[in-house]
Every structure is written in structure tokens, then in C-alpha cells.
mmCIF file of C-alpha atoms in Angstrom:
data_model
loop_
_atom_site.group_PDB
_atom_site.id
_atom_site.type_symbol
_atom_site.label_atom_id
_atom_site.label_comp_id
_atom_site.label_asym_id
_atom_site.label_seq_id
_atom_site.Cartn_x
_atom_site.Cartn_y
_atom_site.Cartn_z
ATOM 1 C CA ASP A 1 63.499 202.957 55.441
ATOM 2 C CA GLY A 2 63.866 205.366 52.522
ATOM 3 C CA GLY A 3 67.627 205.682 52.712
ATOM 4 C CA VAL A 4 70.087 205.414 49.828
ATOM 5 C CA LEU A 5 72.743 202.943 48.755
ATOM 6 C CA LEU A 6 75.904 204.734 47.673
ATOM 7 C CA GLU A 7 79.573 204.299 46.865
ATOM 8 C CA PRO A 8 81.335 206.231 49.629
ATOM 9 C CA LYS A 9 84.549 208.129 49.204
ATOM 10 C CA GLY A 10 87.597 206.606 50.831
ATOM 11 C CA PHE A 11 87.035 202.891 50.230
ATOM 12 C CA ILE A 12 85.793 200.480 47.580
ATOM 13 C CA GLY A 13 82.382 199.081 48.317
ATOM 14 C CA TYR A 14 78.858 200.165 49.140
ATOM 15 C CA GLN A 15 77.404 202.017 52.072
ATOM 16 C CA TYR A 16 73.799 202.384 53.165
ATOM 17 C CA ARG A 17 72.802 205.847 54.317
ATOM 18 C CA ALA A 18 69.688 205.594 56.476
ATOM 19 C CA ARG A 19 66.832 208.046 56.133
ATOM 20 C CA ALA A 20 67.362 209.230 59.723
ATOM 21 C CA SER A 21 70.803 210.612 58.779
ATOM 22 C CA MET A 22 69.238 212.826 56.097
ATOM 23 C CA VAL A 23 66.414 214.299 58.190
ATOM 24 C CA SER A 24 66.775 217.879 59.502
ATOM 25 C CA GLN A 25 70.496 218.073 58.794
ATOM 26 C CA ALA A 26 72.469 221.296 58.603
ATOM 27 C CA GLY A 27 73.771 222.436 55.237
ATOM 28 C CA ALA A 28 77.211 221.082 54.333
ATOM 29 C CA PHE A 29 78.112 223.813 51.837
ATOM 30 C CA ILE A 30 76.784 227.150 50.558
ATOM 31 C CA LEU A 31 76.755 227.819 46.827
ATOM 32 C CA ASP A 32 76.376 231.505 45.958
ATOM 33 C CA TYR A 33 75.173 232.226 42.436
ATOM 34 C CA THR A 34 76.751 235.687 42.594
ATOM 35 C CA VAL A 35 80.270 234.312 43.258
ATOM 36 C CA PRO A 36 82.132 233.261 40.082
ATOM 37 C CA GLY A 37 82.779 229.522 40.034
ATOM 38 C CA HIS A 38 80.139 228.521 42.571
ATOM 39 C CA VAL A 39 77.655 227.936 39.752
ATOM 40 C CA GLY A 40 79.618 227.410 36.565
ATOM 41 C CA HIS A 41 76.800 227.064 34.039
ATOM 42 C CA PRO A 42 73.338 228.559 33.691
ATOM 43 C CA LEU A 43 70.972 227.286 36.374
ATOM 44 C CA ASP A 44 68.964 224.284 35.247
ATOM 45 C CA LEU A 45 65.791 223.817 37.264
ATOM 46 C CA THR A 46 62.861 221.656 36.249
ATOM 47 C CA ASP A 47 59.314 222.051 37.498
ATOM 48 C CA ASP A 48 57.663 218.880 36.233
ATOM 49 C CA ASP A 49 55.620 215.948 37.526
ATOM 50 C CA GLN A 50 58.423 213.352 37.481
ATOM 51 C CA PRO A 51 58.624 212.885 41.280
ATOM 52 C CA VAL A 52 54.871 213.343 41.929
ATOM 53 C CA VAL A 53 52.968 210.600 43.752
ATOM 54 C CA ASN A 54 49.684 211.604 45.376
ATOM 55 C CA ASP A 55 47.967 208.226 45.883
ATOM 56 C CA VAL A 56 50.152 205.618 47.606
ATOM 57 C CA THR A 57 49.400 202.026 48.556
ATOM 58 C CA VAL A 58 51.898 200.131 50.702
ATOM 59 C CA LYS A 59 51.522 196.415 51.370
ATOM 60 C CA ARG A 60 53.620 194.586 53.899
ATOM 61 C CA ILE A 61 54.743 191.293 52.392
ATOM 62 C CA GLY A 62 52.800 188.671 54.325
ATOM 63 C CA GLY A 63 50.823 191.316 56.216
ATOM 64 C CA SER A 64 48.486 194.286 56.033
ATOM 65 C CA SER A 65 48.283 197.221 53.634
ATOM 66 C CA ALA A 66 47.582 200.949 53.895
ATOM 67 C CA ARG A 67 46.751 203.734 51.508
ATOM 68 C CA ALA A 68 47.620 207.440 51.729
ATOM 69 C CA GLU A 69 46.123 210.048 49.416
ATOM 70 C CA LEU A 70 46.454 213.819 49.120
ATOM 71 C CA ALA A 71 42.853 214.941 48.608
ATOM 72 C CA SER A 72 43.291 218.742 48.458
ATOM 73 C CA GLY A 73 45.871 221.246 47.330
ATOM 74 C CA PRO A 74 47.769 221.948 44.103
ATOM 75 C CA LEU A 75 49.296 218.433 43.868
ATOM 76 C CA SER A 76 46.169 216.608 45.042
ATOM 77 C CA THR A 77 44.228 213.850 43.313
ATOM 78 C CA ALA A 78 41.452 216.357 42.537
ATOM 79 C CA ALA A 79 40.824 217.085 38.872
ATOM 80 C CA PRO A 80 42.475 220.214 37.440
ATOM 81 C CA PRO A 81 42.405 223.099 38.203
ATOM 82 C CA ALA A 82 41.850 222.162 41.881
ATOM 83 C CA GLY A 83 44.606 219.498 41.712
ATOM 84 C CA ILE A 84 46.586 217.533 39.133
ATOM 85 C CA GLY A 85 44.664 214.262 39.005
ATOM 86 C CA ARG A 86 45.683 210.870 40.305
ATOM 87 C CA TYR A 87 49.356 209.803 40.307
ATOM 88 C CA GLU A 88 49.330 206.313 41.834
ATOM 89 C CA SER A 89 52.141 204.283 43.323
ATOM 90 C CA SER A 90 52.080 200.801 44.853
ATOM 91 C CA HIS A 91 54.814 199.220 46.981
ATOM 92 C CA ASP A 92 55.241 195.729 48.409
ATOM 93 C CA LEU A 93 57.687 196.181 51.294
ATOM 94 C CA SER A 94 59.411 193.871 53.719
ATOM 95 C CA LEU A 95 58.441 195.728 56.881
ATOM 96 C CA TYR A 96 58.975 194.375 60.368
ATOM 97 C CA ARG A 97 55.459 194.982 61.730
ATOM 98 C CA ASP A 98 51.995 195.770 60.400
ATOM 99 C CA ASP A 99 51.869 199.059 62.339
ATOM 100 C CA GLN A 100 54.656 200.419 60.096
ATOM 101 C CA VAL A 101 52.611 200.220 56.898
ATOM 102 C CA ALA A 102 50.588 203.443 57.310
ATOM 103 C CA ASP A 103 53.674 205.443 58.346
ATOM 104 C CA ARG A 104 55.566 204.234 55.289
ATOM 105 C CA ALA A 105 52.665 205.092 52.951
ATOM 106 C CA ASN A 106 52.428 208.580 54.439
ATOM 107 C CA TRP A 107 56.194 209.131 54.105
ATOM 108 C CA ILE A 108 56.106 208.184 50.402
ATOM 109 C CA LEU A 109 53.124 210.520 49.943
ATOM 110 C CA HIS A 110 55.011 213.295 51.796
ATOM 111 C CA MET A 111 58.039 212.894 49.524
ATOM 112 C CA GLY A 112 55.883 212.686 46.378
ATOM 113 C CA THR A 113 53.885 215.870 46.940
ATOM 114 C CA VAL A 114 56.635 218.481 47.219
ATOM 115 C CA ASP A 115 55.611 221.489 45.132
ATOM 116 C CA GLU A 116 59.110 222.737 44.310
ATOM 117 C CA PRO A 117 61.375 222.401 41.276
ATOM 118 C CA ARG A 118 64.145 219.832 40.899
ATOM 119 C CA TRP A 119 67.665 220.968 40.043
ATOM 120 C CA PRO A 120 68.993 218.338 37.573
ATOM 121 C CA THR A 121 72.444 219.907 37.241
ATOM 122 C CA ILE A 122 74.364 222.512 39.203
ATOM 123 C CA VAL A 123 77.998 222.697 38.128
ATOM 124 C CA THR A 124 80.638 224.030 40.513
ATOM 125 C CA ILE A 125 84.063 224.983 39.133
ATOM 126 C CA LEU A 126 86.362 224.076 41.989
ATOM 127 C CA GLU A 127 89.564 225.644 40.700
ATOM 128 C CA ALA A 128 87.713 228.998 40.828
ATOM 129 C CA ILE A 129 86.943 228.577 44.552
ATOM 130 C CA PRO A 130 89.960 226.845 46.125
ATOM 131 C CA THR A 131 88.727 227.549 49.667
ATOM 132 C CA GLY A 132 85.577 225.539 48.919
ATOM 133 C CA ILE A 133 87.382 222.437 47.654
ATOM 134 C CA PRO A 134 87.518 220.593 51.016
ATOM 135 C CA ALA A 135 83.771 221.088 51.635
ATOM 136 C CA VAL A 136 82.722 220.064 48.111
ATOM 137 C CA ALA A 137 85.140 217.115 48.059
ATOM 138 C CA ALA A 138 83.564 215.852 51.304
ATOM 139 C CA LEU A 139 79.978 215.966 49.973
ATOM 140 C CA GLU A 140 78.161 212.620 49.890
ATOM 141 C CA VAL A 141 74.822 211.653 48.407
ATOM 142 C CA GLY A 142 72.123 212.750 50.851
ATOM 143 C CA ASP A 143 73.966 215.853 52.093
ATOM 144 C CA VAL A 144 72.265 219.262 52.056
ATOM 145 C CA ILE A 145 73.668 222.329 50.328
ATOM 146 C CA THR A 146 72.279 225.860 50.346
ATOM 147 C CA LEU A 147 71.969 227.815 47.095
ATOM 148 C CA GLN A 148 71.810 231.578 47.608
ATOM 149 C CA GLY A 149 72.142 234.808 45.613
ATOM 150 C CA LEU A 150 69.632 233.532 43.071
ATOM 151 C CA PRO A 151 68.617 235.599 40.031
ATOM 152 C CA ALA A 152 65.141 237.159 39.860
ATOM 153 C CA TRP A 153 63.748 234.542 37.425
ATOM 154 C CA VAL A 154 64.275 231.728 39.963
ATOM 155 C CA PRO A 155 61.936 231.176 42.938
ATOM 156 C CA PRO A 156 63.169 233.290 45.853
ATOM 157 C CA GLY A 157 65.979 231.867 47.923
ATOM 158 C CA PRO A 158 68.054 230.830 49.609
ATOM 159 C CA VAL A 159 67.085 227.283 48.712
ATOM 160 C CA ASP A 160 68.168 224.143 50.567
ATOM 161 C CA LEU A 161 68.809 221.193 48.251
ATOM 162 C CA ILE A 162 69.686 217.560 48.882
ATOM 163 C CA LEU A 163 72.389 215.933 46.768
ATOM 164 C CA GLU A 164 70.944 212.996 44.790
ATOM 165 C CA GLY A 165 74.092 212.193 42.781
ATOM 166 C CA TYR A 166 77.108 213.818 41.188
ATOM 167 C CA THR A 167 79.808 213.604 38.552
ATOM 168 C CA GLU A 168 83.300 214.931 39.075
ATOM 169 C CA THR A 169 85.457 215.815 36.087
ATOM 170 C CA LEU A 170 89.205 216.196 36.587
ATOM 171 C CA THR A 171 91.453 217.504 33.821
ATOM 172 C CA PRO A 172 95.045 218.775 33.913
ATOM 173 C CA PHE A 173 93.606 222.303 34.104
ATOM 174 C CA GLY A 174 90.409 222.014 36.092
ATOM 175 C CA TRP A 175 88.007 220.233 38.388
ATOM 176 C CA THR A 176 84.222 220.442 38.144
ATOM 177 C CA PHE A 177 81.547 218.984 40.399
ATOM 178 C CA ALA A 178 78.169 218.515 38.668
ATOM 179 C CA GLY A 179 75.508 217.705 41.238
ATOM 180 C CA THR A 180 71.921 216.575 40.787
ATOM 181 C CA TYR A 181 69.685 217.998 43.494
ATOM 182 C CA SER A 182 66.118 217.863 44.747
ATOM 183 C CA PRO A 183 64.375 220.060 47.333
ATOM 184 C CA ALA A 184 65.507 219.474 50.913
ATOM 185 C CA SER A 185 62.260 220.848 52.364
ATOM 186 C CA PRO A 186 60.542 217.440 52.778
ATOM 187 C CA TRP A 187 63.503 216.322 54.882
ATOM 188 C CA ARG A 188 62.929 219.170 57.348
ATOM 189 C CA THR A 189 60.961 217.219 59.940
ATOM 190 C CA VAL A 190 60.770 217.048 63.700
ATOM 191 C CA ARG A 191 63.385 214.799 65.286
ATOM 192 C CA LEU A 192 62.172 212.895 68.335
#
């Protein structure tokens, strides 16, 4: 369903986080660039085509198929400068029913045509913000954080980001949390 498999905190094993738990969620923590320690290294944002997919074909194993394409806009399949050209993706999925194929293709297209930068690394120095330790320590993959107080050279904020993965470094003198983030905007959808 577009969820993630992760190693949860608190026990040894794997946990599946369903897509529904990541849709339209409130932010779990606020990082403020202007507060020392919240962002411990220079901001690292990347505006590239790595996550772009603008022509998606989904085939249900043993069933039907559907195609979704973004035909207009800056990330469309149109030739530059009207778009970026064709970025194709094909998926054979084990879906329950044939009527799920088009929805799945459109969701992959939705996620692959977000015109915002990725944030490969945001480092938080936890010993500098002891009041934030419980919130950061509780973060799991798929949670949303808000980044505010951004410098002028970054797109205007605040920016909501979804945690894709992280590395924690503990030393006798410090604790850092280095998160990899992507835009949370495609996860802001209507809940029925």
C-alpha cells in the first residue's frame, strides 16, 4: 500500500507502517534553524530528478493494468522547457482487485511529481537542546517534522518534512540525530 518496513524502537524485529498512518499527520517535532543545536551542520538540500516519475504503469499480477501520466506542468512528460521529458516506471503488484490498479498508478505518479527539494541530511545536536530529546528520541520513520526559521537562500518556510531514515551517534560527550527527509506535502491528502 506504499507503507514502509522499519526496525522500531523498543523491540528487536520489524514493523510495517501502513501508508494510512503517514497521511495528513501532525508534525512530531519542530526544528528551528535559528536555535543553536536544532540544525547542527549547514543545511543540505538537493533539488534533483532522483525521485521523479511522471509516466507510471501498474500491472496487477494475474489481472489488469493501468497507466498514469502527468501531461502538463514543470515535471510533466512534455519536452523541455514545457516539462522535463519522460521518466517511466513500471510495477507488477499483488493487488487484491483489478479496480485498485488505477488508484495505485495515480498514487505513484502523485508521489513522483513533487516539485520540492529533498533534504538528504539534517543533523540535530541533542545535547544542545535537552528539552527536545524526548521528542527526537521518539521519532520513527514516516513521522513528520517541521523545519522553520530558514535562511533566505532556502525556499520559504516553514517546511514540513517526512523522515525517511536516520542515524544516531552516541559518544561519551554527545548525541546527534542525522535524519534523511523528503517533502511531506504529497502526504497532505483528504482523509475519508
